[in-house]
Amino acid sequence: MAAWDLSVTVEDLGPDAPPVTISVASDLHVGGVIVKLVEKTQIKRDWSDHALWWDQKKMWLLRTAWTLEKYGIHADARLIFMPQHRPLKLDLPNGKTVRLRACFSDPVFQTVMGICRQLNIRHPEELSLLRPVEEKKKKKDKDLTEEIYDLTEVPLSSVSRPCLYNGMPAHFAESEKMEAVYKMLSITQTPPAPEVITKQYRPASVVDKAHINGRWLDSSRCLMQQNIQENDRLWLRFKYYTFYELDPKYDVVRLTQLYEQARWAILLEDIDCTEEEMMLFGALQYHISKVSQSEPQALSTNTAMDDLESALLSLEVKMEGESSSATELLETMTAPELNDYLKIFRPKRLTLKGYKQYWFKFQDTSIAYFKSKEESIGEPIQQINLKGCEVAPDVNVAAQKFLIRLLIPAPEGMNEVFLRCENERQYAQWMAGCRLASKGKSLADSSFQSEIQSIRSFLAMQRNNSGSSSNAASSDESINTHSLVSPRYHKKYKTKQLTPRILDAYQNVAQLSLSDALMRFLQIWQALPDFGLSYVVVRFKGSRKDEVLGIAPNRLIRIDLGVGDVVKTWRYNNMKQWNVNWDIRQVAIEFEGNVNIAFSCVTADCRIVHEFIGGYIFMSTRSREKSDVLNQELFHKLTGGHEAL
């Protein structure tokens, strides 16, 4: 076969160096091309991280056994020989910036896995990269004074096989500078100054929130294919709001960064919450800041004890599984139930809330209600099966409002039902029962009482302790409450008005340890009605107006853009299939009961919606037995696009 000349730019020779020309034949494999290049440059160094990038086709030539003919490479191909791992600036959820070497040749999903190994974040499948919001350049460039934590010196070998030392990856223990980086990652930041909060970009509407979601990178393509260059800036954020096995012992960095993302979402009003909840969030932030400064998080763990605890837990789970059949039999024989008068309301469009009182019976995973206690022997007015339903609290302790919001699966979407309880005791019992029933568990489940206690402690945190607030206020006059709440409350209240309210709530959390306070903050955040919703502006097939699609961990929500009302809800477990027509950029979904929907995306590529749905379905397949092994092939199968070229 005839030989011909191939010109290759070798990045290590410098930007002004001419391309290196080598003589090749069409049957020469890519590995042979690399060998010839290395020999001709005569530079002695480790070339193992280098690969060829085909500029015209925007692709890496990673299959070194493939021939030039198989790749379709001719003399006019512009090839660049360069490292696959390159420096990248990452804005973390806590607002800090790290500079590290990321893989520019792997799909973004694997690149994020490598980044999370460097930062010691478990379950990297929950995070992804997105392009930052463009900021207007000001006369005083803030980037000049920005502190960047440098991790580019970390050897790639230690990242691929991380070794723990005192509970943190060994590369963080090599110097004081590296230890400072780990401290930044694992210890919560002090509350930001009020002026910092007000200067931050805040989405003014659901459409603004939707525009943010148009910035996520494609998980199945590499950084180079998405025009990301060396030293570019990207955001690292939690993308999928399903946090698997959050454990303060092993997830110091993950827990801290998740808390920071949740805190900024609340401070920048990215998620709505009531005034009472905002005061509680403020109190928890104040407590977390106070405790983390006085007693830094322990970075060391006893590995032997951890292994022993893990083995004991595994044995306990195994023994529980073996005895489950006998236990279940006993439970069904003596299954407890709840009986009481509650008020029910089924909202319909253009109707006022009118609650009616009935006698309710909670048995197994179903609720039945009757006109009165005396009629409960006969047939109920209605029986509602709660298995698979959505349960959300709507509580205001000060106003004695105790509502349970239920979203019941139905063929055409979700039916909404509100239950009104009279007092805290009744609410805690029925709310605990509803939560268990939604997971397919009965009231006989061993976690029923602990669920009640958890709900009661949550209510206690919202209860005012006005008697002790004056003492607290006198000892904490320095508290800057405007750093703990969103700008809406800066305008509504003065600092001296906010201080006693936040300190009232603080009395209920002051005894919590740092890890318990972080977990409690995240639990309350996860209980907010709008938690986990990622918005995209879409246009449904047959409609003439734009609407909003809310993508949640377990359902899709259709929202009227004009009034903000939820029009329809569809659950993933009712989904039969979904596909994307890449030619007309349209997503089509088929649900059980012959329900079909189709829409095109306005504020984001349809690939992003496709990836969100596939990603959440992938998250639901994770299990304890397989938690250490990530099925990357399944993720790409569920989220990868097959776009027409």
XYZ file of C-alpha atoms in Angstrom:
645
model
C 0.000 0.000 0.000
C 1.366 3.448 -0.945
C 2.819 5.668 1.769
C 1.749 9.291 2.261
C 2.624 12.161 4.575
C 0.490 12.996 7.626
C 0.966 16.274 9.508
C 0.280 16.239 13.243
C 0.443 19.170 15.660
C 2.245 18.138 18.861
C 1.031 20.418 21.638
C 4.086 19.855 23.865
C 6.371 21.467 21.256
C 4.716 24.839 21.862
C 2.053 26.941 20.087
C 4.463 28.316 17.448
C 6.097 25.002 16.530
C 5.332 23.657 13.038
C 3.379 20.374 12.682
C 5.382 17.153 12.756
C 5.216 15.290 9.425
C 5.439 11.504 9.425
C 5.206 8.949 6.621
C 2.210 6.605 7.030
C 0.136 4.068 5.108
C -3.625 3.535 5.288
C -3.169 0.187 7.049
C -1.091 1.728 9.871
C -2.942 1.642 13.189
C -3.315 4.689 15.449
C -0.873 3.216 18.006
C 1.768 3.055 15.261
C 1.165 6.727 14.408
C 1.728 7.660 18.071
C 4.965 5.632 18.229
C 6.298 7.406 15.097
C 5.358 10.817 16.543
C 7.105 10.157 19.863
C 10.246 8.922 18.068
C 10.352 11.989 15.825
C 9.902 14.539 18.657
C 12.842 12.974 20.563
C 11.374 14.227 23.857
C 11.813 11.802 26.744
C 8.754 11.970 29.005
C 5.673 9.974 30.049
C 3.370 9.992 27.006
C 0.780 7.581 28.476
C -1.880 10.296 28.935
C -1.519 11.624 25.365
C -3.907 10.841 22.520
C -4.798 12.103 19.034
C -7.640 14.608 18.552
C -9.219 14.906 15.069
C -10.173 18.547 14.849
C -12.510 18.472 11.816
C -14.590 15.550 13.134
C -14.425 16.692 16.796
C -13.412 13.245 18.011
C -10.617 11.503 19.896
C -8.849 8.577 18.220
C -8.844 6.364 21.328
C -9.050 2.989 19.570
C -5.313 2.596 19.018
C -5.763 -0.771 17.221
C -7.920 0.832 14.493
C -6.175 1.652 11.214
C -6.198 5.093 9.595
C -8.356 3.627 6.817
C -10.951 2.361 9.308
C -11.159 5.838 10.896
C -11.324 7.426 7.413
C -8.231 9.584 7.942
C -6.531 11.072 4.871
C -3.680 13.525 4.293
C -5.946 16.573 4.852
C -6.899 15.536 8.420
C -5.967 18.075 11.137
C -4.706 15.950 14.032
C -3.444 17.241 17.383
C -1.368 15.103 19.761
C -2.094 16.302 23.297
C -2.792 15.221 26.915
C -6.265 13.883 27.703
C -6.244 15.323 31.254
C -6.166 19.111 31.206
C -6.641 21.908 33.779
C -10.217 23.037 34.415
C -11.649 25.622 36.816
C -14.634 24.355 38.787
C -17.043 26.497 40.799
C -18.214 24.311 43.687
C -21.627 24.500 45.402
C -19.997 26.368 48.322
C -18.960 29.210 45.987
C -15.241 28.345 46.057
C -13.173 27.621 42.944
C -10.797 24.699 42.458
C -8.415 24.163 39.567
C -7.797 20.516 38.763
C -6.944 18.194 35.912
C -10.048 16.667 34.356
C -10.337 14.142 31.563
C -11.254 15.866 28.286
C -11.566 12.599 26.327
C -14.036 10.546 28.403
C -17.793 11.182 28.342
C -18.725 13.853 30.924
C -20.317 11.164 33.130
C -16.904 9.487 33.584
C -15.130 12.862 33.835
C -17.380 13.801 36.791
C -16.566 10.437 38.395
C -12.854 11.298 38.161
C -13.439 14.795 39.592
C -15.454 13.368 42.506
C -12.688 10.851 43.264
C -10.259 13.773 43.578
C -12.645 15.699 45.837
C -13.702 12.611 47.872
C -17.413 12.805 46.942
C -19.288 9.495 46.916
C -22.067 8.721 44.414
C -20.798 10.970 41.591
C -23.756 9.923 39.412
C -25.843 12.526 41.291
C -23.649 15.411 40.077
C -22.840 16.915 36.703
C -21.254 19.928 35.034
C -22.976 22.987 33.612
C -21.884 26.183 31.936
C -21.846 29.205 34.294
C -24.274 32.102 34.013
C -22.603 34.925 32.082
C -21.776 37.842 34.355
C -21.460 41.374 33.060
C -17.858 42.547 33.154
C -17.396 45.389 35.615
C -14.614 47.954 35.762
C -13.072 46.243 38.786
C -12.457 42.685 37.646
C -13.169 40.413 40.576
C -11.234 37.515 39.029
C -7.961 39.262 39.915
C -8.581 38.801 43.633
C -10.349 35.447 43.418
C -8.804 32.649 45.472
C -8.329 29.462 43.462
C -7.506 26.201 45.222
C -5.034 24.315 43.024
C -5.199 20.517 42.678
C -3.381 20.206 39.338
C -0.306 18.645 41.001
C -2.284 15.612 42.210
C -0.846 12.519 40.417
C -3.357 10.819 38.116
C -2.419 7.414 39.578
C -3.600 8.459 43.071
C -6.902 9.659 41.624
C -7.631 6.421 39.784
C -6.859 4.375 42.907
C -7.526 6.699 45.881
C -5.970 5.637 49.179
C -7.502 7.000 52.383
C -5.326 8.510 55.106
C -7.033 9.706 58.314
C -10.389 9.510 56.560
C -9.380 11.622 53.547
C -7.664 10.796 50.243
C -3.895 10.558 50.744
C -3.176 13.369 48.264
C -4.793 15.848 50.689
C -2.358 14.841 53.455
C 0.818 15.614 51.477
C 1.189 19.248 52.553
C -0.449 22.007 54.610
C -1.623 23.628 51.384
C -3.457 20.443 50.360
C -4.932 20.039 53.843
C -6.293 23.584 53.525
C -8.043 22.524 50.295
C -9.687 19.581 52.076
C -10.719 21.851 54.942
C -12.394 24.181 52.403
C -14.231 21.201 50.883
C -15.364 19.598 54.130
C -16.161 22.512 56.472
C -19.189 24.729 55.887
C -18.611 28.342 54.886
C -19.561 31.206 57.185
C -22.889 32.898 56.304
C -22.350 35.339 53.401
C -22.673 39.086 53.920
C -26.131 40.467 52.953
C -24.622 42.517 50.111
C -23.061 39.323 48.670
C -26.495 37.678 48.614
C -28.166 40.650 46.925
C -25.452 40.819 44.221
C -25.898 37.160 43.266
C -28.005 36.201 40.250
C -31.528 35.366 41.451
C -34.126 33.800 39.151
C -37.099 36.172 39.121
C -39.534 33.667 37.628
C -39.978 30.014 36.749
C -38.795 30.877 33.210
C -35.483 32.145 34.643
C -35.137 28.864 36.550
C -35.819 27.004 33.306
C -32.996 28.854 31.504
C -30.470 27.554 34.067
C -31.341 23.963 33.114
C -30.444 24.670 29.490
C -26.793 24.883 30.571
C -26.169 21.259 31.592
C -23.462 19.529 29.573
C -24.217 16.349 27.632
C -23.189 13.413 29.862
C -22.521 11.089 26.919
C -20.081 13.381 25.065
C -16.620 14.556 26.132
C -15.637 18.112 27.119
C -13.727 18.734 23.861
C -16.782 17.801 21.791
C -18.751 20.444 23.703
C -16.182 23.174 22.971
C -14.807 23.283 26.515
C -11.177 24.415 26.423
C -8.310 24.152 28.879
C -8.768 26.415 31.966
C -12.404 27.131 31.099
C -14.769 27.631 34.025
C -17.650 25.225 34.737
C -20.017 24.670 37.658
C -20.089 21.361 39.533
C -23.572 20.850 40.996
C -25.903 18.133 42.252
C -28.174 17.534 39.258
C -30.335 14.599 40.365
C -32.159 15.190 43.649
C -32.046 11.593 44.863
C -29.277 11.327 47.436
C -28.343 7.720 48.015
C -27.109 6.602 51.468
C -26.108 9.983 52.922
C -23.799 9.010 55.791
C -22.026 11.738 57.849
C -19.220 9.248 58.578
C -18.223 8.684 54.947
C -19.763 11.706 53.210
C -18.074 14.679 54.890
C -17.405 16.542 51.609
C -20.606 15.355 49.908
C -22.753 16.404 52.872
C -21.055 19.808 53.183
C -21.357 20.616 49.474
C -24.977 19.435 49.368
C -25.780 21.664 52.351
C -24.130 24.614 50.586
C -26.150 24.017 47.402
C -29.369 23.762 49.443
C -28.516 26.883 51.461
C -27.856 28.995 48.362
C -31.054 27.696 46.729
C -32.979 29.021 49.751
C -31.059 32.312 50.106
C -31.440 33.098 46.385
C -35.144 32.119 46.437
C -34.575 29.350 43.905
C -37.028 27.294 45.961
C -40.065 28.711 47.771
C -40.617 28.266 51.495
C -42.890 29.814 54.126
C -41.763 32.568 56.491
C -41.754 30.120 59.404
C -39.559 27.680 57.450
C -37.187 30.510 56.494
C -36.693 31.377 60.186
C -35.924 27.720 60.905
C -33.443 27.571 58.001
C -31.839 30.753 59.370
C -31.560 29.241 62.857
C -29.963 26.053 61.508
C -27.466 28.045 59.411
C -26.532 30.091 62.480
C -26.085 26.931 64.572
C -24.101 25.086 61.876
C -21.789 28.085 61.405
C -21.297 28.428 65.158
C -20.542 24.732 65.739
C -18.303 24.256 62.664
C -16.097 27.187 63.748
C -15.785 26.036 67.365
C -15.350 22.304 66.718
C -14.081 21.498 63.199
C -15.353 18.289 61.683
C -13.302 15.264 62.631
C -11.339 14.187 59.578
C -10.040 10.979 61.096
C -11.981 7.768 61.409
C -11.049 4.422 62.858
C -10.970 2.220 59.769
C -10.994 -1.030 61.735
C -14.074 0.039 63.705
C -15.773 1.199 60.498
C -15.161 -2.195 58.893
C -16.522 -3.952 61.983
C -19.654 -1.760 62.029
C -20.165 -2.374 58.307
C -19.856 -6.157 58.802
C -22.307 -6.110 61.729
C -24.800 -4.038 59.719
C -24.511 -6.453 56.795
C -25.108 -9.400 59.162
C -28.113 -7.628 60.712
C -29.650 -6.970 57.274
C -29.046 -10.587 56.276
C -30.659 -11.931 59.469
C -33.628 -9.568 59.056
C -34.086 -10.828 55.501
C -34.022 -14.482 56.611
C -36.684 -13.945 59.274
C -38.860 -11.611 57.237
C -41.452 -14.207 56.215
C -42.258 -15.144 59.821
C -42.272 -11.492 60.885
C -44.602 -10.501 58.041
C -46.953 -13.330 58.988
C -47.084 -12.085 62.588
C -47.637 -8.491 61.445
C -50.610 -9.386 59.260
C -52.170 -11.299 62.149
C -51.928 -8.328 64.534
C -51.982 -5.411 62.111
C -52.720 -2.142 63.988
C -54.917 0.612 62.585
C -55.690 4.312 63.123
C -59.242 5.586 63.634
C -60.226 9.222 64.077
C -62.233 12.176 62.795
C -60.312 14.120 60.094
C -61.294 16.709 57.516
C -60.822 16.072 53.808
C -60.700 18.350 50.786
C -60.351 17.505 47.088
C -59.296 20.656 45.177
C -60.844 21.327 41.796
C -60.187 24.244 39.506
C -61.959 27.499 40.396
C -63.249 26.223 43.760
C -62.656 27.469 47.289
C -61.189 25.125 49.895
C -64.099 23.532 51.728
C -63.106 20.835 54.234
C -65.663 18.217 55.292
C -65.323 16.083 58.403
C -65.535 12.274 58.200
C -64.594 9.269 60.276
C -61.314 7.849 58.905
C -59.908 4.358 59.201
C -56.246 3.693 58.328
C -55.549 0.001 57.771
C -52.635 -1.703 56.027
C -51.706 0.808 53.239
C -55.201 2.217 52.649
C -57.382 4.973 54.053
C -61.172 4.616 54.101
C -63.633 7.243 55.304
C -67.252 7.132 56.501
C -69.935 9.692 57.363
C -69.604 8.898 61.071
C -68.009 6.487 63.537
C -71.275 4.547 63.820
C -71.356 3.871 60.055
C -67.754 2.587 59.945
C -68.985 -1.023 60.139
C -70.514 -0.754 56.662
C -69.169 0.227 53.252
C -66.921 3.345 53.156
C -67.692 6.426 51.059
C -64.303 5.881 49.444
C -61.167 3.833 49.992
C -57.814 5.314 48.944
C -54.779 3.080 48.382
C -51.691 5.110 49.343
C -49.061 2.770 47.907
C -46.945 4.749 45.439
C -48.556 8.097 46.297
C -46.782 11.380 47.018
C -46.945 12.675 50.611
C -46.075 16.288 51.446
C -46.526 18.333 54.653
C -48.274 21.700 54.785
C -47.749 22.824 58.373
C -47.768 26.081 60.310
C -47.454 25.344 64.031
C -48.074 28.937 65.120
C -51.363 29.021 63.176
C -52.256 25.441 64.269
C -52.404 24.335 60.632
C -51.655 20.633 60.153
C -52.304 19.501 56.572
C -51.235 16.319 54.790
C -51.085 16.704 51.007
C -51.536 13.475 49.068
C -51.010 12.982 45.340
C -52.741 9.707 44.428
C -51.671 7.935 41.190
C -54.433 7.726 38.560
C -54.399 6.726 34.863
C -54.863 10.318 33.687
C -52.221 11.731 36.067
C -52.375 12.409 39.808
C -55.379 13.182 42.027
C -54.753 15.692 44.812
C -56.246 15.196 48.298
C -55.746 17.243 51.487
C -56.261 15.803 54.980
C -56.615 18.254 57.872
C -55.603 17.142 61.371
C -56.758 18.817 64.605
C -53.501 18.761 66.582
C -49.819 17.783 66.565
C -50.392 14.307 68.046
C -52.966 13.371 65.428
C -50.879 14.873 62.604
C -47.707 12.993 63.636
C -49.516 9.626 63.668
C -51.386 10.039 60.380
C -48.438 11.655 58.578
C -46.156 8.793 59.681
C -48.766 6.274 58.501
C -49.109 7.983 55.104
C -45.338 8.083 54.568
C -44.979 4.376 55.347
C -48.007 3.438 53.218
C -46.604 5.349 50.242
C -43.585 2.998 50.429
C -45.838 -0.062 50.676
C -45.327 -0.500 54.447
C -48.129 -0.994 56.993
C -48.563 0.565 60.449
C -47.067 -2.630 61.922
C -43.692 -1.727 60.439
C -40.941 -1.301 63.030
C -40.131 2.219 61.772
C -43.652 3.578 62.523
C -42.831 4.878 66.031
C -39.469 6.357 64.974
C -41.241 8.124 62.067
C -43.727 9.628 64.562
C -40.850 10.817 66.773
C -39.074 12.359 63.781
C -42.220 14.299 62.817
C -42.761 15.466 66.416
C -39.176 16.729 66.697
C -39.644 18.593 63.400
C -42.811 20.248 64.798
C -40.979 21.101 68.030
C -38.351 22.952 66.007
C -41.052 25.141 64.460
C -42.712 25.851 67.807
C -41.878 29.231 69.343
C -40.000 29.313 72.637
C -40.721 32.941 73.430
C -39.820 32.510 77.100
C -36.167 31.815 76.389
C -35.677 34.220 73.498
C -34.838 37.279 75.601
C -31.887 35.519 77.278
C -30.615 34.279 73.928
C -31.006 37.694 72.327
C -28.934 39.375 75.026
C -26.062 36.900 74.567
C -26.137 36.934 70.743
C -26.488 40.579 69.837
C -23.791 40.195 67.164
C -25.895 37.870 65.005
C -26.341 39.269 61.482
C -29.739 37.865 60.598
C -29.766 39.362 57.088
C -26.981 36.855 56.257
C -29.306 33.973 57.149
C -32.445 34.823 55.163
C -33.295 35.646 51.534
C -33.399 39.277 50.264
C -37.216 39.271 50.441
C -36.924 39.388 54.249
C -34.194 42.058 54.136
C -36.865 44.378 52.752
C -39.671 43.124 54.977
C -37.930 43.198 58.371
C -35.124 45.078 60.084
C -32.324 43.089 61.742
C -33.657 43.763 65.242
C -37.042 42.354 64.178
C -35.537 39.188 62.669
C -33.117 38.432 65.524
C -35.665 37.342 68.184
C -37.569 35.209 65.646
C -34.458 33.359 64.473
C -33.240 32.941 68.056
C -36.642 31.532 69.013
C -36.172 28.823 66.400
C -32.514 28.453 67.399
C -33.485 27.259 70.893
C -34.951 24.124 69.324
C -31.774 23.206 67.408
C -29.046 24.463 69.760
C -28.381 20.968 71.157
C -27.862 19.304 67.758
C -24.402 18.073 66.760
C -22.909 19.428 63.539
C -23.730 16.338 61.455
C -27.266 16.141 62.919
C -27.846 19.837 62.157
C -26.670 19.369 58.551
C -28.917 16.319 58.116
C -31.883 18.166 59.670
C -31.353 21.144 57.331
C -31.368 18.795 54.325
C -34.438 16.893 55.597
C -36.467 20.123 55.912
C -35.221 21.254 52.466
C -36.309 17.910 50.987
C -39.754 18.287 52.597
C -40.457 21.586 50.767
C -43.256 21.246 48.157
C -41.055 22.389 45.254
C -37.995 20.341 46.232
C -36.253 18.500 43.405
C -38.073 20.268 40.577
C -36.008 21.161 37.499
C -37.944 23.377 35.093
C -37.940 23.498 31.293
C -40.195 25.693 29.123
C -41.894 23.453 26.532
C -44.693 23.549 23.980
C -47.022 20.557 24.049
C -48.160 19.053 20.766
C -51.428 20.683 19.685
C -50.984 23.667 22.025
C -50.420 27.244 20.863
C -48.786 28.528 24.046
C -45.612 27.811 26.008
C -45.920 25.904 29.270
C -43.515 24.727 31.959
C -42.490 21.118 32.491
C -41.287 20.350 36.015
C -39.007 17.301 36.189
C -38.943 15.688 39.646
C -37.181 12.530 40.894
C -40.354 10.433 40.405
C -42.758 12.402 38.224
C -43.291 15.003 35.491
C -45.459 18.059 36.179
C -47.245 20.242 33.617
C -47.496 23.845 34.868
C -49.562 26.676 33.409
C -47.079 29.488 32.681
C -49.700 32.200 33.106
C -50.985 31.425 36.614
C -48.402 28.909 37.852
C -50.977 26.169 38.572
C -50.143 22.478 38.242
C -52.289 21.238 35.337
C -51.280 17.570 35.254
C -48.856 15.155 36.925
C -47.459 11.925 35.459
C -45.406 9.407 37.456
C -42.429 7.535 36.030
C -43.718 4.193 37.316
C -46.764 4.649 35.052
C -44.499 5.296 32.058
C -44.382 2.593 29.391
C -41.810 4.207 27.113
C -40.356 7.515 25.973
C -38.436 8.464 22.855
C -36.993 11.501 21.143
C -37.475 12.419 17.497
C -34.088 14.051 16.949
C -35.099 15.413 13.523
C -37.964 17.574 14.784
C -36.540 17.833 18.357
C -39.649 16.414 20.009
C -40.005 14.230 23.130
C -42.868 11.691 23.095
C -43.942 9.744 26.215
C -46.466 6.936 26.556
C -48.089 6.197 29.940
C -50.366 3.399 31.086
C -54.063 3.840 30.296
C -53.371 4.939 26.689
C -52.096 8.359 27.810
C -49.671 9.881 25.276
C -47.933 13.252 25.480
C -45.474 14.956 23.130
C -43.685 18.292 23.415
C -40.825 20.320 21.983
C -38.430 22.218 24.270
C -38.101 26.023 24.212
C -35.435 26.917 26.822
C -33.296 23.789 26.563
C -32.349 21.095 24.092
C -34.693 18.100 24.171
C -31.588 16.051 25.018
C -31.576 17.636 28.500
C -35.149 16.501 29.240
C -34.340 13.042 27.839
C -31.258 12.870 30.080
C -33.169 14.006 33.193
C -35.860 11.319 32.727
C -33.353 8.569 31.930
C -31.098 9.731 34.772
C -33.858 9.562 37.384
C -34.900 6.102 36.170
C -31.243 5.046 36.469
C -31.083 6.448 40.038
C -34.092 4.312 40.996
C -32.216 1.131 39.978
C -29.510 1.619 42.613
C -29.546 -0.879 45.479
C -27.495 -1.584 48.576
C -25.971 -4.763 47.113
C -24.711 -2.931 43.997
C -23.947 0.467 45.570
C -20.176 0.107 45.088
C -20.467 -0.755 41.396
C -21.921 1.820 39.036
C -23.541 0.452 35.884
C -22.199 3.062 33.459
C -23.460 1.150 30.451
C -27.042 1.303 31.765
C -26.731 5.051 32.454
C -25.587 5.769 28.886
C -28.279 3.464 27.505
C -30.987 5.405 29.385
C -29.604 8.916 28.816
C -27.532 8.791 25.632
C -28.806 10.587 22.547
C -28.927 9.017 19.087
C -29.011 12.242 17.127
C -29.273 12.237 13.354
C -25.929 13.327 11.941
